[in-house]
Structures are given as C-alpha cells and as structure tokens.
Short mmCIF file of C-alpha atoms in Angstrom, two decimals:
data_model
loop_
_atom_site.label_atom_id
_atom_site.label_comp_id
_atom_site.label_asym_id
_atom_site.label_seq_id
_atom_site.Cartn_x
_atom_site.Cartn_y
_atom_site.Cartn_z
CA MET A 1 -0.06 0.12 -0.25
CA GLU A 2 2.69 2.25 0.87
CA LYS A 3 4.91 1.73 -1.97
CA LYS A 4 2.61 2.88 -4.80
CA PRO A 5 1.99 6.71 -3.94
CA LEU A 6 5.89 6.49 -3.10
CA LYS A 7 6.29 5.57 -6.65
CA GLN A 8 4.36 7.70 -8.39
CA ASP A 9 5.77 10.61 -5.94
CA ILE A 10 9.25 9.93 -6.84
CA GLU A 11 9.03 8.74 -10.28
CA GLU A 12 6.37 10.68 -11.85
CA PRO A 13 8.30 14.37 -12.04
CA GLY A 14 11.49 12.48 -13.24
CA ARG A 15 9.93 10.52 -15.81
CA ARG A 16 7.74 13.58 -16.89
CA ALA A 17 10.81 16.03 -17.17
CA TRP A 18 12.89 13.08 -19.23
CA LEU A 19 10.08 12.75 -21.44
CA LYS A 20 9.88 16.74 -21.99
CA GLY A 21 13.50 16.95 -22.65
CA LEU A 22 13.48 14.09 -24.94
CA SER A 23 10.61 15.77 -26.80
CA LEU A 24 12.31 18.76 -27.11
CA ALA A 25 15.43 17.32 -28.52
CA ALA A 26 13.60 15.48 -30.71
CA ALA A 27 11.95 17.93 -32.06
CA GLY A 28 14.79 20.19 -32.25
CA LEU A 29 16.32 17.16 -34.03
CA LEU A 30 13.88 15.94 -36.45
CA LEU A 31 11.81 19.28 -37.38
CA PRO A 32 14.61 20.88 -39.45
CA GLY A 33 14.70 17.47 -41.28
CA CYS A 34 11.04 17.58 -42.36
CA GLU A 35 10.85 21.13 -43.29
CA GLY A 36 14.17 22.05 -44.68
CA LYS A 37 14.10 25.60 -43.50
CA PHE A 38 13.88 25.55 -39.73
CA ASN A 39 14.95 28.58 -37.13
CA GLU A 40 14.06 29.57 -33.53
CA THR A 41 10.70 31.33 -34.35
CA ASP A 42 9.22 28.55 -35.42
CA LEU A 43 10.16 26.29 -32.41
CA GLN A 44 8.65 29.14 -30.37
CA ALA A 45 5.48 28.92 -32.45
CA PHE A 46 5.47 25.30 -32.28
CA PHE A 47 5.59 25.38 -28.40
CA GLN A 48 3.37 28.32 -27.76
CA LYS A 49 1.00 27.85 -25.15
CA ASN A 50 -2.91 28.62 -24.89
CA PHE A 51 -3.40 32.32 -24.71
CA ARG A 52 -4.34 32.31 -20.80
CA GLU A 53 -1.50 30.19 -19.76
CA ILE A 54 1.07 32.38 -21.62
CA PRO A 55 3.04 34.49 -18.55
CA LYS A 56 2.91 37.94 -19.20
CA GLU A 57 6.75 38.18 -19.67
CA GLU A 58 6.32 35.61 -22.72
CA LEU A 59 3.03 37.06 -24.22
CA ARG A 60 4.99 40.45 -24.72
CA LYS A 61 7.74 38.05 -26.79
CA VAL A 62 4.81 36.18 -28.63
CA LEU A 63 3.14 39.56 -29.73
CA GLU A 64 6.21 40.94 -30.95
CA ARG A 65 7.08 37.58 -32.84
CA LEU A 66 3.56 37.79 -34.30
CA GLY A 67 3.79 41.53 -35.11
CA GLU A 68 7.07 40.81 -37.02
CA GLU A 69 5.80 37.70 -38.75
CA TYR A 70 2.57 39.79 -39.99
CA SER A 71 4.58 43.01 -40.77
CA ALA A 72 6.66 40.94 -43.11
CA GLN A 73 3.77 39.06 -44.52
CA TYR A 74 1.72 42.52 -45.39
CA GLY A 75 4.59 44.93 -45.90
CA GLN A 76 3.79 47.51 -43.52
CA PRO A 77 4.13 47.87 -39.63
CA VAL A 78 1.55 45.69 -38.05
CA SER A 79 0.93 46.07 -34.47
CA VAL A 80 -0.33 43.11 -32.49
CA LYS A 81 -1.73 43.95 -28.82
CA ALA A 82 -3.55 41.86 -26.09
CA THR A 83 -5.35 44.57 -24.23
CA PRO A 84 -6.90 43.12 -21.18
CA PRO A 85 -10.28 43.63 -20.23
CA LYS A 86 -11.44 46.39 -17.88
CA GLU A 87 -12.90 46.33 -14.24
CA GLY A 88 -16.58 47.29 -14.38
CA VAL A 89 -17.29 46.76 -17.79
CA SER A 90 -19.67 44.57 -19.32
CA PHE A 91 -20.37 44.74 -23.05
CA ALA A 92 -23.61 44.57 -24.53
CA TYR A 93 -24.95 45.03 -27.93
CA CYS A 94 -28.53 46.29 -29.21
CA LEU A 95 -29.69 46.15 -32.60
CA ASP A 96 -33.18 47.96 -33.68
CA LEU A 97 -34.91 45.89 -36.05
CA SER A 98 -37.65 48.76 -36.75
CA ARG A 99 -34.45 50.60 -38.24
CA CYS A 100 -32.18 48.32 -39.96
CA ILE A 101 -32.96 48.61 -43.73
CA GLY A 102 -30.56 45.67 -44.72
CA CYS A 103 -28.00 47.69 -46.67
CA ARG A 104 -25.25 45.27 -45.38
CA ARG A 105 -22.77 48.46 -44.94
CA CYS A 106 -21.81 46.75 -41.50
CA VAL A 107 -21.05 43.49 -43.24
CA TYR A 108 -18.44 45.04 -45.44
CA ALA A 109 -16.97 47.38 -42.69
CA CYS A 110 -16.81 44.51 -40.67
CA VAL A 111 -14.72 42.52 -43.01
CA LYS A 112 -12.43 45.19 -43.55
CA GLU A 113 -11.73 45.95 -39.81
CA ASN A 114 -11.27 42.57 -38.80
CA ASN A 115 -9.09 41.38 -41.64
CA GLN A 116 -11.50 38.66 -43.00
CA SER A 117 -10.71 36.51 -45.99
CA ARG A 118 -11.70 38.17 -49.20
CA THR A 119 -11.11 35.00 -51.15
CA PRO A 120 -12.65 32.43 -49.70
CA GLN A 121 -15.11 34.62 -48.54
CA VAL A 122 -15.74 35.20 -44.88
CA HIS A 123 -18.38 37.28 -43.41
CA TRP A 124 -19.28 37.68 -39.84
CA ILE A 125 -22.31 39.23 -40.10
CA THR A 126 -25.20 37.71 -42.08
CA VAL A 127 -28.25 39.78 -43.03
CA LEU A 128 -31.67 38.00 -43.01
CA GLU A 129 -34.25 39.52 -44.99
CA MET A 130 -37.98 38.39 -43.53
CA ASP A 131 -41.43 39.23 -44.08
CA LYS A 132 -43.12 41.54 -41.89
CA GLU A 133 -46.28 39.61 -42.03
CA LYS A 134 -44.37 36.26 -40.77
CA GLY A 135 -42.47 37.95 -38.31
CA VAL A 136 -38.79 36.35 -37.10
CA ASP A 137 -38.89 32.88 -39.39
CA ILE A 138 -35.60 32.14 -40.05
CA GLU A 139 -37.10 29.28 -42.60
CA GLU A 140 -38.67 31.77 -44.37
CA SER A 141 -35.73 34.21 -44.45
CA ASN A 142 -33.59 35.20 -47.24
CA ILE A 143 -29.63 36.37 -46.85
CA TYR A 144 -28.99 36.63 -50.66
CA TYR A 145 -31.73 39.23 -51.41
CA ASP A 146 -30.06 41.88 -53.71
CA PRO A 147 -32.72 44.49 -55.12
CA GLU A 148 -32.06 47.75 -56.45
CA THR A 149 -32.57 49.54 -53.15
CA VAL A 150 -33.47 48.42 -49.71
CA PRO A 151 -35.72 48.34 -47.92
CA ARG A 152 -38.20 46.62 -49.80
CA PRO A 153 -41.75 46.97 -49.12
CA GLY A 154 -43.41 44.10 -46.63
CA LYS A 155 -39.42 43.21 -45.67
CA PHE A 156 -37.53 43.88 -42.24
CA TYR A 157 -33.83 42.77 -42.06
CA MET A 158 -32.45 41.01 -39.28
CA PRO A 159 -28.22 41.06 -38.95
CA VAL A 160 -27.07 38.26 -36.95
CA ALA A 161 -23.50 37.82 -35.88
CA CYS A 162 -21.94 36.19 -32.48
CA HIS A 163 -24.26 36.85 -29.51
CA HIS A 164 -21.56 36.59 -26.92
CA CYS A 165 -23.70 34.54 -24.95
CA ASN A 166 -22.94 34.36 -21.10
CA LYS A 167 -23.87 30.51 -21.70
CA ALA A 168 -22.09 29.96 -24.59
CA PRO A 169 -22.80 26.56 -26.38
CA CYS A 170 -19.54 27.05 -28.46
CA VAL A 171 -17.53 27.40 -25.34
CA LYS A 172 -18.94 24.54 -23.62
CA VAL A 173 -18.18 22.14 -26.60
CA CYS A 174 -14.89 23.29 -27.37
CA PRO A 175 -12.66 20.11 -27.08
CA VAL A 176 -9.25 22.12 -26.39
CA LYS A 177 -10.94 25.24 -24.41
CA ALA A 178 -9.60 27.46 -27.45
CA THR A 179 -12.45 29.74 -27.04
CA TRP A 180 -13.75 31.55 -23.87
CA GLN A 181 -15.78 34.11 -22.37
CA GLU A 182 -13.57 37.18 -21.46
CA GLN A 183 -14.41 39.42 -18.02
CA ASP A 184 -16.13 42.02 -20.20
CA GLY A 185 -18.12 39.60 -21.67
CA ILE A 186 -16.47 39.01 -25.30
CA VAL A 187 -16.25 35.54 -26.48
CA VAL A 188 -12.73 35.20 -28.09
CA ILE A 189 -11.05 32.50 -29.69
CA ASP A 190 -7.35 31.87 -29.55
CA TYR A 191 -6.44 31.28 -33.26
CA ASP A 192 -3.45 29.41 -32.48
CA TRP A 193 -4.86 26.79 -30.01
CA CYS A 194 -8.03 25.87 -32.36
CA ILE A 195 -7.75 22.50 -33.68
CA GLY A 196 -10.48 23.41 -36.21
CA CYS A 197 -12.82 20.47 -35.26
CA ARG A 198 -15.93 22.72 -35.88
CA CYS A 199 -17.43 21.41 -32.95
CA CYS A 200 -18.24 24.94 -31.73
CA MET A 201 -19.99 25.77 -35.36
CA SER A 202 -22.48 23.04 -34.85
CA ALA A 203 -23.25 23.98 -31.31
CA CYS A 204 -23.68 27.49 -32.14
CA PRO A 205 -27.54 28.27 -32.32
CA TYR A 206 -27.04 31.50 -34.48
CA GLY A 207 -24.96 30.19 -36.79
CA ALA A 208 -22.25 33.17 -35.86
CA ARG A 209 -18.92 30.87 -36.37
CA ARG A 210 -16.89 30.76 -39.63
CA PHE A 211 -14.37 28.17 -40.86
CA ASN A 212 -11.39 28.96 -42.98
CA TRP A 213 -11.49 26.33 -45.47
CA GLY A 214 -8.82 27.92 -47.45
CA LYS A 215 -5.80 30.29 -46.70
CA PRO A 216 -7.44 33.51 -45.72
CA HIS A 217 -6.31 36.16 -48.43
CA VAL A 218 -6.41 39.69 -47.50
CA PRO A 219 -4.80 42.01 -49.91
CA ALA A 220 -2.00 44.12 -48.31
CA GLU A 221 -3.36 47.57 -49.32
CA GLU A 222 -6.84 46.90 -47.46
CA PHE A 223 -5.21 44.94 -44.38
CA ASN A 224 -5.78 46.72 -40.94
CA PRO A 225 -2.49 46.79 -39.21
CA GLU A 226 -3.97 47.72 -35.94
CA THR A 227 -4.59 44.17 -34.47
CA ASP A 228 -5.46 42.31 -31.13
CA TYR A 229 -4.29 38.61 -30.42
CA LEU A 230 -7.81 37.75 -30.00
CA GLY A 231 -9.45 39.79 -32.54
CA ASN A 232 -8.70 40.63 -36.00
CA ARG A 233 -4.99 39.45 -36.53
CA PRO A 234 -4.32 37.40 -39.37
CA ARG A 235 -5.93 33.99 -38.91
CA PRO A 236 -4.16 30.56 -40.43
CA LYS A 237 -6.38 27.91 -42.56
CA GLY A 238 -8.15 25.77 -40.75
CA VAL A 239 -9.44 27.62 -37.72
CA VAL A 240 -12.63 28.93 -36.73
CA GLU A 241 -13.49 32.87 -36.29
CA LYS A 242 -16.46 34.88 -35.59
CA CYS A 243 -17.58 38.33 -34.44
CA CYS A 244 -15.32 39.36 -31.64
CA PHE A 245 -17.09 42.91 -30.99
CA CYS A 246 -13.89 44.43 -32.69
CA VAL A 247 -12.16 43.91 -29.43
CA GLN A 248 -8.94 45.69 -30.85
CA ARG A 249 -11.33 48.66 -30.98
CA VAL A 250 -13.76 48.67 -28.03
CA ARG A 251 -11.07 47.93 -25.11
CA GLN A 252 -9.27 51.05 -26.61
CA GLY A 253 -12.82 52.75 -25.91
CA LYS A 254 -14.00 52.85 -29.60
CA TYR A 255 -17.14 51.89 -30.68
CA PRO A 256 -17.23 48.49 -32.98
CA MET A 257 -16.73 49.40 -36.56
CA CYS A 258 -20.47 48.33 -37.54
CA VAL A 259 -21.59 50.82 -35.17
CA GLU A 260 -19.47 53.37 -36.72
CA VAL A 261 -20.91 52.73 -40.35
CA CYS A 262 -24.50 51.91 -39.91
CA PRO A 263 -26.17 54.62 -41.79
CA VAL A 264 -29.75 54.51 -39.83
CA GLY A 265 -28.04 54.42 -36.56
CA ALA A 266 -29.66 51.04 -35.80
CA ARG A 267 -26.78 49.31 -34.01
CA LYS A 268 -26.12 50.48 -30.41
CA PHE A 269 -23.07 49.35 -28.23
CA GLY A 270 -22.03 50.10 -24.54
CA ASN A 271 -21.56 49.14 -21.23
CA LEU A 272 -24.20 47.18 -19.21
CA LEU A 273 -22.77 48.61 -15.77
CA ASP A 274 -22.94 52.04 -16.75
CA PRO A 275 -26.37 52.97 -15.90
CA LYS A 276 -25.95 56.15 -18.51
CA SER A 277 -24.88 54.13 -21.43
CA GLU A 278 -27.08 53.95 -24.74
CA VAL A 279 -27.90 50.18 -24.07
CA ARG A 280 -29.12 50.57 -20.52
CA TYR A 281 -31.42 52.91 -21.94
CA ILE A 282 -32.62 50.45 -24.32
CA LEU A 283 -33.17 47.58 -22.12
CA GLU A 284 -34.93 49.89 -19.65
CA ASN A 285 -36.97 51.64 -22.14
CA LYS A 286 -37.62 49.86 -25.25
CA ARG A 287 -39.33 46.67 -26.40
CA VAL A 288 -36.38 44.12 -26.36
CA PHE A 289 -36.29 41.01 -28.16
CA ILE A 290 -33.76 38.26 -27.37
CA PHE A 291 -33.22 35.88 -30.52
CA LYS A 292 -33.83 32.38 -29.43
CA GLU A 293 -34.12 33.19 -25.78
CA GLU A 294 -35.60 29.75 -25.36
CA LEU A 295 -32.43 28.12 -25.70
CA LYS A 296 -31.03 29.73 -22.42
CA THR A 297 -27.66 30.91 -23.96
CA LEU A 298 -28.04 34.39 -22.13
CA PRO A 299 -27.05 36.48 -24.93
CA ARG A 300 -25.43 39.97 -24.96
CA PHE A 301 -26.92 40.90 -27.85
CA TYR A 302 -30.27 42.41 -28.05
CA TYR A 303 -32.97 43.03 -30.59
CA TYR A 304 -35.19 45.93 -29.92
CA PHE A 305 -37.94 48.15 -31.56
CA GLY A 306 -37.18 51.72 -31.32
CA ILE A 307 -40.21 52.91 -33.00
CA MET B 1 -1.25 -14.97 -32.40
CA ASP B 2 0.30 -16.06 -29.41
CA LYS B 3 3.34 -14.65 -30.33
CA THR B 4 2.00 -11.38 -31.00
CA ARG B 5 0.02 -11.33 -27.71
CA GLY B 6 3.00 -12.14 -25.97
CA LYS B 7 5.32 -9.11 -27.38
CA PRO B 8 3.89 -6.12 -25.87
CA PRO B 9 4.26 -7.13 -22.19
CA ALA B 10 7.75 -7.75 -22.73
CA PHE B 11 8.05 -4.30 -24.59
CA SER B 12 6.60 -2.57 -21.77
CA LEU B 13 8.95 -4.21 -19.39
CA GLN B 14 11.60 -1.96 -20.74
CA PRO B 15 9.98 1.82 -20.29
CA SER B 16 12.96 3.57 -21.30
CA ALA B 17 13.16 2.27 -24.85
CA PHE B 18 9.11 1.90 -25.24
CA SER B 19 8.60 5.89 -24.16
CA LEU B 20 11.89 6.89 -26.55
CA ILE B 21 9.91 5.39 -29.50
CA LEU B 22 6.44 6.63 -28.47
CA CYS B 23 8.02 10.19 -27.75
CA CYS B 24 9.68 10.17 -31.30
CA GLY B 25 6.66 9.15 -33.01
CA LEU B 26 4.68 11.95 -31.40
CA VAL B 27 6.68 14.47 -32.36
CA ILE B 28 6.94 13.28 -35.68
CA ILE B 29 3.41 12.39 -36.20
CA LEU B 30 1.56 14.62 -34.37
CA ALA B 31 0.18 18.08 -36.15
CA ARG B 32 1.25 21.36 -34.45
CA SER B 33 -1.86 21.79 -32.84
CA GLU B 34 -2.00 18.25 -31.10
CA GLU B 35 1.09 19.25 -29.62
CA GLY B 36 -0.57 21.05 -26.81
CA GLN B 37 -1.76 17.92 -25.58
CA PRO B 38 1.44 16.85 -23.85
CA GLN B 39 1.81 20.20 -22.55
CA LYS B 40 -1.50 20.50 -21.40
CA LYS B 41 -0.90 17.54 -19.33
CA GLU B 42 2.14 19.07 -17.72
CA SER B 43 0.50 22.43 -17.33
CA GLN B 44 -2.90 20.99 -15.74
CA PRO B 45 -1.59 21.70 -12.17
CA GLU B 46 -1.30 25.25 -13.36
CA LYS B 47 -4.26 25.30 -14.96
CA LYS B 48 -6.32 23.92 -12.06
CA GLU B 49 -4.73 26.85 -9.89
CA SER B 50 -5.98 29.42 -12.28
CA GLN B 51 -9.39 28.16 -12.88
CA PRO B 52 -10.69 28.69 -9.52
CA GLU B 53 -9.56 32.61 -10.09
CA LYS B 54 -11.75 32.86 -12.96
CA LYS B 55 -14.62 31.16 -11.55
CA GLU B 56 -14.10 33.40 -8.27
CA SER B 57 -14.75 36.49 -10.86
CA GLN B 58 -17.44 35.23 -13.01
CA PRO B 59 -19.78 35.31 -10.23
CA GLU B 60 -18.91 38.60 -9.41
CA LYS B 61 -19.92 39.45 -12.80
CA LYS B 62 -23.05 37.74 -12.92
CA GLU B 63 -23.70 39.29 -9.59
CA GLY B 64 -23.37 42.70 -11.11
CA GLN B 65 -25.49 41.94 -13.84
CA ALA B 66 -28.52 40.57 -11.61
CA GLY B 67 -28.01 43.48 -9.32
CA LYS B 68 -28.33 45.61 -12.47
CA LYS B 69 -31.59 44.08 -13.99
CA ASP B 70 -33.47 43.47 -10.49
CA GLY B 71 -32.80 46.45 -8.41
CA GLU B 72 -31.31 49.45 -10.76
CA PRO B 73 -33.55 49.92 -13.18
CA GLU B 74 -36.19 51.61 -10.69
CA ALA B 75 -33.63 53.60 -9.26
CA GLN B 76 -31.59 54.32 -12.16
CA SER B 77 -34.27 55.60 -14.93
CA PRO B 78 -35.55 58.72 -13.17
CA ALA B 79 -32.20 60.02 -12.67
CA GLN B 80 -31.53 59.23 -16.46
CA SER B 81 -34.20 61.15 -17.57
CA GLU B 82 -33.15 64.19 -15.58
CA ALA B 83 -29.54 64.07 -16.62
CA VAL B 84 -30.06 64.65 -19.98
CA PRO B 85 -27.09 66.15 -21.90
CA GLY B 86 -28.61 69.27 -23.26
CA ASP B 87 -25.47 71.38 -23.36
CA VAL B 88 -22.85 68.53 -23.19
CA ILE B 89 -24.28 67.82 -26.90
CA ALA B 90 -21.18 68.23 -29.13
CA VAL B 91 -23.20 67.94 -32.45
CA ALA B 92 -21.60 67.71 -36.11
CA PRO B 93 -21.96 70.84 -37.81
CA PRO B 94 -25.02 71.22 -40.08
CA PRO B 95 -24.91 69.75 -43.21
CA PHE B 96 -25.26 72.85 -45.37
CA SER B 97 -24.72 72.73 -49.13
CA ALA B 98 -21.36 74.28 -50.41
CA GLY B 99 -21.43 78.16 -50.15
CA ILE B 100 -25.35 78.25 -48.95
CA PHE B 101 -24.41 79.82 -45.42
CA PRO B 102 -24.79 82.29 -44.09
CA CYS B 103 -27.92 82.68 -45.88
CA SER B 104 -27.98 86.41 -45.30
CA GLY B 105 -25.16 86.57 -47.93
CA CYS B 106 -28.07 86.58 -50.56
CA HIS B 107 -30.70 87.75 -48.33
CA GLU B 108 -29.61 90.80 -46.94
CA ASP B 109 -30.66 92.93 -49.78
CA LEU B 110 -33.61 90.53 -50.85
CA GLU B 111 -37.05 91.50 -49.28
CA LEU B 112 -39.18 88.10 -48.42
CA SER B 113 -42.68 88.32 -48.66
CA PRO B 114 -44.41 86.91 -45.50
CA ILE B 115 -47.46 85.40 -47.44
CA PRO B 116 -47.04 81.57 -48.61
CA HIS B 117 -46.10 81.32 -51.83
CA LYS B 118 -44.46 78.86 -54.55
CA MET B 119 -40.80 79.30 -55.09
CA THR B 120 -40.08 80.56 -58.95
CA LYS B 121 -36.50 81.81 -59.05
CA ARG B 122 -34.27 80.30 -56.26
CA HIS B 123 -34.43 77.09 -54.03
CA LYS B 124 -36.85 75.69 -56.42
CA GLU B 125 -35.14 72.40 -55.76
CA ILE B 126 -36.38 72.16 -52.46
CA VAL B 127 -39.66 69.74 -52.21
CA LEU B 128 -41.54 70.43 -48.91
CA ASN B 129 -42.77 66.98 -47.72
CA HIS B 130 -42.90 67.03 -44.12
CA GLY B 131 -46.02 67.00 -42.01
CA PRO B 132 -49.17 69.43 -43.18
CA THR B 133 -49.33 70.10 -46.69
CA ASP B 134 -49.57 73.88 -45.60
CA ARG B 135 -46.29 74.18 -44.06
CA TRP B 136 -43.87 76.65 -45.51
CA CYS B 137 -40.51 78.23 -45.40
CA LEU B 138 -41.18 80.87 -42.32
CA ASP B 139 -42.60 77.93 -40.12
CA CYS B 140 -39.02 77.23 -39.11
CA HIS B 141 -36.73 79.81 -40.91
CA THR B 142 -37.14 83.49 -39.68
CA LEU B 143 -38.28 86.29 -41.70
CA ASN B 144 -36.11 89.22 -40.28
CA ASN B 145 -33.23 87.42 -39.34
CA ILE B 146 -32.66 84.51 -42.25
CA ASP B 147 -29.68 83.30 -40.44
CA LYS B 148 -31.49 81.67 -37.92
CA LEU B 149 -34.39 79.28 -37.11
CA HIS B 150 -37.18 80.00 -35.01
CA LEU B 151 -39.20 77.92 -32.51
CA ALA B 152 -42.86 78.03 -32.09
CA SER B 153 -42.48 80.24 -29.24
CA GLY B 154 -40.66 82.88 -31.46
CA LYS B 155 -37.25 82.18 -29.36
CA LEU B 156 -34.59 82.41 -32.06
CA ILE B 157 -31.74 79.55 -32.70
CA ASP B 158 -28.70 78.72 -34.43
CA PHE B 159 -28.77 75.98 -37.16
CA THR B 160 -26.71 74.05 -34.64
CA GLU B 161 -29.47 73.77 -32.50
CA SER B 162 -31.89 72.71 -34.90
CA TYR B 163 -32.68 69.70 -32.65
CA LYS B 164 -34.83 71.65 -30.59
CA LEU B 165 -36.97 72.73 -33.11
CA CYS B 166 -37.55 69.29 -34.39
CA GLY B 167 -38.35 68.11 -30.86
CA GLN B 168 -41.13 70.52 -30.60
CA CYS B 169 -43.27 67.94 -32.75
CA HIS B 170 -40.97 64.82 -32.25
CA GLY B 171 -40.81 65.06 -28.55
CA PRO B 172 -40.07 61.20 -28.02
CA THR B 173 -37.57 60.97 -30.65
CA LEU B 174 -35.61 64.14 -29.17
CA ARG B 175 -35.87 62.18 -25.90
CA ASP B 176 -34.28 59.03 -27.32
CA TRP B 177 -31.61 61.15 -29.37
CA LYS B 178 -30.62 62.92 -26.39
CA ALA B 179 -30.07 59.35 -24.54
CA GLY B 180 -28.34 58.13 -27.48
CA GLU B 181 -31.00 55.60 -28.68
CA HIS B 182 -32.23 57.47 -31.84
CA GLY B 183 -29.58 58.21 -34.64
CA LYS B 184 -25.95 57.20 -35.13
CA ARG B 185 -23.15 57.55 -32.42
CA SER B 186 -19.58 57.36 -33.34
CA GLY B 187 -16.60 58.36 -31.13
CA SER B 188 -16.15 56.55 -27.67
CA TRP B 189 -18.59 54.29 -25.94
CA SER B 190 -16.79 55.40 -22.68
CA GLY B 191 -16.12 58.74 -23.36
CA LYS B 192 -16.88 61.64 -25.73
CA LYS B 193 -19.73 60.79 -28.41
CA GLU B 194 -20.17 62.51 -31.28
CA TYR B 195 -23.45 63.23 -32.07
CA LEU B 196 -25.33 64.08 -35.46
CA LEU B 197 -27.90 66.63 -35.99
CA CYS B 198 -31.35 65.47 -36.90
CA ALA B 199 -30.91 67.13 -40.46
CA SER B 200 -27.75 65.35 -40.66
CA CYS B 201 -29.54 62.03 -41.56
CA HIS B 202 -33.02 63.55 -42.37
CA ASN B 203 -33.28 66.18 -44.95
CA PRO B 204 -35.46 68.58 -42.93
CA HIS B 205 -37.61 69.57 -45.88
CA SER B 206 -38.31 65.94 -46.87
CA PRO B 207 -37.69 64.10 -43.86
CA LYS B 208 -38.33 60.30 -45.00
CA PHE B 209 -34.99 58.27 -44.88
CA GLN B 210 -33.84 57.65 -48.54
CA PRO B 211 -33.71 53.88 -49.69
CA LEU B 212 -30.00 52.83 -50.37
CA LYS B 213 -28.66 50.17 -52.78
CA PRO B 214 -27.55 47.23 -50.79
CA LEU B 215 -23.92 45.87 -50.96
CA PRO B 216 -23.54 42.51 -52.74
CA PRO B 217 -25.05 39.40 -51.09
CA PRO B 218 -22.61 36.83 -49.62
CA VAL B 219 -21.06 34.31 -52.05
CA ARG B 220 -23.21 31.07 -52.01
CA PRO B 221 -21.37 27.93 -50.32
CA LYS B 222 -21.46 26.23 -53.38
CA ASP B 223 -19.70 29.20 -55.28
CA LEU B 224 -17.13 29.24 -52.45
CA ARG B 225 -13.56 29.10 -53.67
#
C-alpha cells in the first residue's frame, strides 16, 4: 500500500521531465529534417501555449514575434496587442429591428476592420431578410437578397453575428478550450490553439462561427494593421473565427466598426454596468427581443424595436 | 497470435525504450495543434490553480448583472431622464450645401414675402414633404433674421441647435436622441460621443429616409472558392 504513492511521487516528475526533454530534443533534431528551413521562431511558435496560460513576459515576446511575422507578410508595420478587459465593464449590443434597412454596410465594414478573408469569402455578419407578415422566421428568411434599393416593401432585416452568450454553447463544447468568454463578456478565440474540429460551429444556435476552409487572403493594401491577438489578427487556414465585438477597438474605448458605419443608427453598443449608457437606456425603455431566448444561452446581443 | 500477444508485455518491461519510440513518434506524427496535449498534461496543475480564480470572478460579474437587472432600473431610470446631456451635446456641424451659409449672404438685400407662395426663382429644388401640406419656409426660418431658425415660441435658435426645433413635434424622438438611442453615435462608448443633428440624416424639407443600394450578397457555399 505504501509503495504505490511513493513510487508515483518520486518517479512521476522524473519521468515527466525526461519525456519533456526528450521530446524537445527530438523536435529540435527532427523538425529541420522535415521542413528544410527551420529557425528559433518556428520552435517558439510550435511550443506556444494557450493564450490564457502564457505568462506576461512571454506574451510580450509572442506578440512581438507575431507582429514581425505579419509585418513581413503584409509589407507594413503591424501591431499585435492583447489589451486586457477593464474592470467594471460588461459589454452589450443592441440592434434596432425597426430601423435596420438591410444595406449590408456593416457586413463589409466588418470585413475590412477585422481582416476577414476576401477569397474564400468570410463574413462575420449575416443579414436576414424576412417578411413583416411572418415575423422572425428563419426558415422563411433570405440572405441572398439583392434588389436595386433597400428596404423592400413588406420586408424587415435582421443582421445576425456572434451573440457573445453568457452561457455560450460554443465555449462549452470546445474540446481544447480554444474559445472562452472574457471578463468583459466578449467570447474570443485563440486562433493558435484552435484545432479546427468545428464542434463550436455545430453548437452555435446563431450560425455565427465561420471556418477558414482555405488560406485566408487579405490584400495587403486593405489590411488593417491595428490588430489584437484575440480579435482581428490574421488567421491561419483551418481555424474557426467569428465576431469579436471589435475587441481591438472597444478595449481602446471606441465603438465597434459596424456601429460606426451603420447609416441608420440601428446599432448600439455600450457598457451594461454604466447606467448612462445607450444599451441601458434601451434595455430599460424599449421593447427588447432576445433571439432564441428559449435556448437559455443568455446572449449579450439584444434586438429591440425603437419605434 | 500467441506470439504477437506475448510481445507487448515484453516491450512494456522496458519503459525507457518504449517511451523513446513513443516520443519520437509523437513529435514526428502529431500535428502542431495536437502538440498542445502533452504540454497540457504538464500544465494541468497550473491550470487548476488558475481556473478557480476565473470562477471566482465570474460570479462577481453575474452578481453585477443581476443587481442591475433587478434593483437598479427603478432607481436609475428617473435619474437618467433628468440627466439629459442638454448642453454637453457636441453636435456635428449642420449639413449645409457648399456656399449656402450664411443665408444673409444673398438674403441681405432681398425682401421676403411673409405670405406663403411657390418658389419660382431660387430654392426651386426644395420639395416640402414634411407634415401638413400648408407648411412653408417661415414656419421654421425667420423672416427678419434669415441666419436663424425660430421655435414656436418665437425664440431664435442657431442652425446648430436645430434639434430643439425638431423636438417641438418629435418629443419622444428628441428624448431618445439625447439618450443616444435614436440616431447614429460615433466616437467612444466610454467617453466623448459625437452626435449628429437630425438634419444630418433626415432632409428637414423631406425627412423620410432615402432607400439605399445594398452591398452585394454573400457568396453561396457552392460557389465558395
């Protein structure tokens, strides 16, 4: 009886350290043989930890390395930040269904701001066109509408992106914990930790997640060099991405890009914990509608009727 | 069969050799993303330490939200309606056509008729489609001081304060606009916001929002390349 715990206590760390050393050495020896070209940065990238486990000093190095990598790739200085969430901030988003005219300005502003792949096309926002008579009915919705002008008579428009649920099914199902909710409510993805299993995509009831089927292509002249690790930095092929509430903007105090660009002012963003914020005013005074409320995902994205 | 079954135990008797092969195999075969798994095993103790911290802070967040949703609205909403940012509003300049302001530039020497009539020489492009059909210029513009607008009370206001004029009829909209609900906000969610005048989006002479050409629809999955 006594032998077993003793054996584990003494032998486990030793064996573990030995295995680690061996695997490191083997990697160092074997990888250059596989790749032909091999340097220190590749090794650092190979052994990079999950974002939440990277110590502060190491994170700075990681961000620098990524910045250099992207700068070389896009031929311009690219900054990669990892601004932490602020205390006393809990983000929420409100969208006025009575005002949205379905012009898709938000979709393309988002593509530009967040460096989404142009080919193959990735859009984080989907705008559904629905019948006023039938109400919110996804089965009857159309996302490929393309009339001369919008809004079309008898139709209303419902843009859908990540709802940043407080009980996010995508976070729950991720087998490698590559996606999680931050303190300020933003559900983020570590693109370097994602294994591309797409479990989160099938779990998301809002269809908000996108998979990079091909290597994302963003023209260098359209590349947004102000990036965040958890937001709009370039994604590799084979990972999942989605709306990040423009984390690179909102953590600097700015509005998300879709809010800035909406020509009818249907999009509202702010801090739930600030009683003077627009979102609080809307939640307290307007008719608010939570999409798929019955699923109890507790979204931070609220639809409302301003008129 | 017996021989093959017999071999693995013999193998497992030599842990060093077995783990060597296992490790090399791991390193060569496993994809980059899967590399995390051995590391994860090692870092699990740390993770367990850090997870409770996160869990501790999550309830705080939820408490804050619950508190807000249950108790605060009643307490906060009256205060909010009182704290209208009346003079704080930094409004974008009025959307004048180029060279049109000050109006007195042309109007100084012109004598205006106080009687409603059709425009025949100037301002012919202006189509009044705003409320009652008998509305006309001097309901809002001022006869003797053309660079100013006036309220129903006769009080003169600048074009930069035109929202006060609009708010005379559109009270709830003005209230929502002040609270940031109606109309577009830009700038900072936490700090200085830029407000647009009503006239920046709604042509005051014909305020219905004009339809727009939508940007192209997404590519269908079958055409995705």
